[in-house]
Amino acid sequence: MSAFLLRAATMALLLVAGSAWMMPRMFYALFSLCAVLPLFRLVAELRGIKEPDPWKVAVRVLQWAR
C-alpha cells in the first residue's frame, strides 16, 4: 500500500470516527493525523517510496498559476 493510500485510509477512518463526535473533537482527530504524518513518511522511506519535495511542488504550482 502506498504512503498516499495509507494516509487517505487513515484520514477517512478519522473523519468517520470523528463525525460521531462534536465538532471540536473533529479538530483533535485531524490534529492527531498531522502528528502521525512523520511516521507515514518514515514507513514510505523504508519501503523505498519517493515523495515529491513539497517546496518544489509549491514552486511548480505557483509558476503554473501565473
PDB file of C-alpha atoms in Angstrom:
ATOM      1  CA  MET A   1       0.000   0.000   0.000  1.00  0.00           C
ATOM      2  CA  SER A   2       1.479   3.348  -0.974  1.00  0.00           C
ATOM      3  CA  ALA A   3       2.026   6.081   1.564  1.00  0.00           C
ATOM      4  CA  PHE A   4      -0.692   8.169  -0.079  1.00  0.00           C
ATOM      5  CA  LEU A   5      -3.275   5.389   0.214  1.00  0.00           C
ATOM      6  CA  LEU A   6      -2.247   4.729   3.801  1.00  0.00           C
ATOM      7  CA  ARG A   7      -2.712   8.425   4.659  1.00  0.00           C
ATOM      8  CA  ALA A   8      -6.026   8.594   2.819  1.00  0.00           C
ATOM      9  CA  ALA A   9      -7.340   5.498   4.607  1.00  0.00           C
ATOM     10  CA  THR A  10      -6.265   6.860   7.986  1.00  0.00           C
ATOM     11  CA  MET A  11      -7.836  10.240   7.291  1.00  0.00           C
ATOM     12  CA  ALA A  12     -11.076   8.609   6.157  1.00  0.00           C
ATOM     13  CA  LEU A  13     -11.145   6.492   9.311  1.00  0.00           C
ATOM     14  CA  LEU A  14     -10.577   9.545  11.499  1.00  0.00           C
ATOM     15  CA  LEU A  15     -13.240  11.515   9.644  1.00  0.00           C
ATOM     16  CA  VAL A  16     -15.813   8.728  10.009  1.00  0.00           C
ATOM     17  CA  ALA A  17     -14.969   8.217  13.674  1.00  0.00           C
ATOM     18  CA  GLY A  18     -14.939  11.973  14.284  1.00  0.00           C
ATOM     19  CA  SER A  19     -18.309  12.537  12.652  1.00  0.00           C
ATOM     20  CA  ALA A  20     -19.996  10.837  15.609  1.00  0.00           C
ATOM     21  CA  TRP A  21     -18.483  13.417  17.962  1.00  0.00           C
ATOM     22  CA  MET A  22     -18.979  17.114  18.347  1.00  0.00           C
ATOM     23  CA  MET A  23     -17.096  19.459  16.025  1.00  0.00           C
ATOM     24  CA  PRO A  24     -14.202  20.394  18.392  1.00  0.00           C
ATOM     25  CA  ARG A  25     -13.301  16.734  18.719  1.00  0.00           C
ATOM     26  CA  MET A  26     -13.033  16.576  14.943  1.00  0.00           C
ATOM     27  CA  PHE A  27     -10.250  19.149  15.142  1.00  0.00           C
ATOM     28  CA  TYR A  28      -8.328  16.963  17.585  1.00  0.00           C
ATOM     29  CA  ALA A  29      -8.730  13.917  15.318  1.00  0.00           C
ATOM     30  CA  LEU A  30      -7.304  15.832  12.365  1.00  0.00           C
ATOM     31  CA  PHE A  31      -4.569  17.302  14.556  1.00  0.00           C
ATOM     32  CA  SER A  32      -3.559  13.794  15.649  1.00  0.00           C
ATOM     33  CA  LEU A  33      -3.319  12.799  11.982  1.00  0.00           C
ATOM     34  CA  CYS A  34      -0.825  15.627  11.480  1.00  0.00           C
ATOM     35  CA  ALA A  35       1.165  14.306  14.420  1.00  0.00           C
ATOM     36  CA  VAL A  36       1.375  10.866  12.766  1.00  0.00           C
ATOM     37  CA  LEU A  37       2.493  12.131   9.332  1.00  0.00           C
ATOM     38  CA  PRO A  38       6.230  11.770  10.112  1.00  0.00           C
ATOM     39  CA  LEU A  39       5.589   8.098  10.856  1.00  0.00           C
ATOM     40  CA  PHE A  40       3.950   7.687   7.435  1.00  0.00           C
ATOM     41  CA  ARG A  41       6.963   9.344   5.819  1.00  0.00           C
ATOM     42  CA  LEU A  42       9.327   7.022   7.676  1.00  0.00           C
ATOM     43  CA  VAL A  43       7.408   3.948   6.522  1.00  0.00           C
ATOM     44  CA  ALA A  44       7.382   5.278   2.948  1.00  0.00           C
ATOM     45  CA  GLU A  45      11.124   5.895   3.090  1.00  0.00           C
ATOM     46  CA  LEU A  46      11.782   2.394   4.419  1.00  0.00           C
ATOM     47  CA  ARG A  47       9.687   0.932   1.594  1.00  0.00           C
ATOM     48  CA  GLY A  48      11.566   2.985  -0.977  1.00  0.00           C
ATOM     49  CA  ILE A  49       8.612   5.202  -1.913  1.00  0.00           C
ATOM     50  CA  LYS A  50       9.832   8.579  -3.162  1.00  0.00           C
ATOM     51  CA  GLU A  51       7.544  11.520  -2.497  1.00  0.00           C
ATOM     52  CA  PRO A  52       7.933  14.818  -4.350  1.00  0.00           C
ATOM     53  CA  ASP A  53       9.555  17.646  -2.427  1.00  0.00           C
ATOM     54  CA  PRO A  54       6.701  19.867  -1.162  1.00  0.00           C
ATOM     55  CA  TRP A  55       8.667  23.063  -1.889  1.00  0.00           C
ATOM     56  CA  LYS A  56       9.299  22.025  -5.497  1.00  0.00           C
ATOM     57  CA  VAL A  57       5.626  21.188  -5.911  1.00  0.00           C
ATOM     58  CA  ALA A  58       4.625  24.579  -4.475  1.00  0.00           C
ATOM     59  CA  VAL A  59       7.005  26.393  -6.856  1.00  0.00           C
ATOM     60  CA  ARG A  60       5.643  24.452  -9.847  1.00  0.00           C
ATOM     61  CA  VAL A  61       2.050  25.237  -8.871  1.00  0.00           C
ATOM     62  CA  LEU A  62       2.836  28.932  -8.429  1.00  0.00           C
ATOM     63  CA  GLN A  63       4.660  29.036 -11.774  1.00  0.00           C
ATOM     64  CA  TRP A  64       1.748  27.286 -13.453  1.00  0.00           C
ATOM     65  CA  ALA A  65      -0.751  29.727 -11.920  1.00  0.00           C
ATOM     66  CA  ARG A  66       0.951  32.765 -13.490  1.00  0.00           C
TER      67      ARG A  66
END
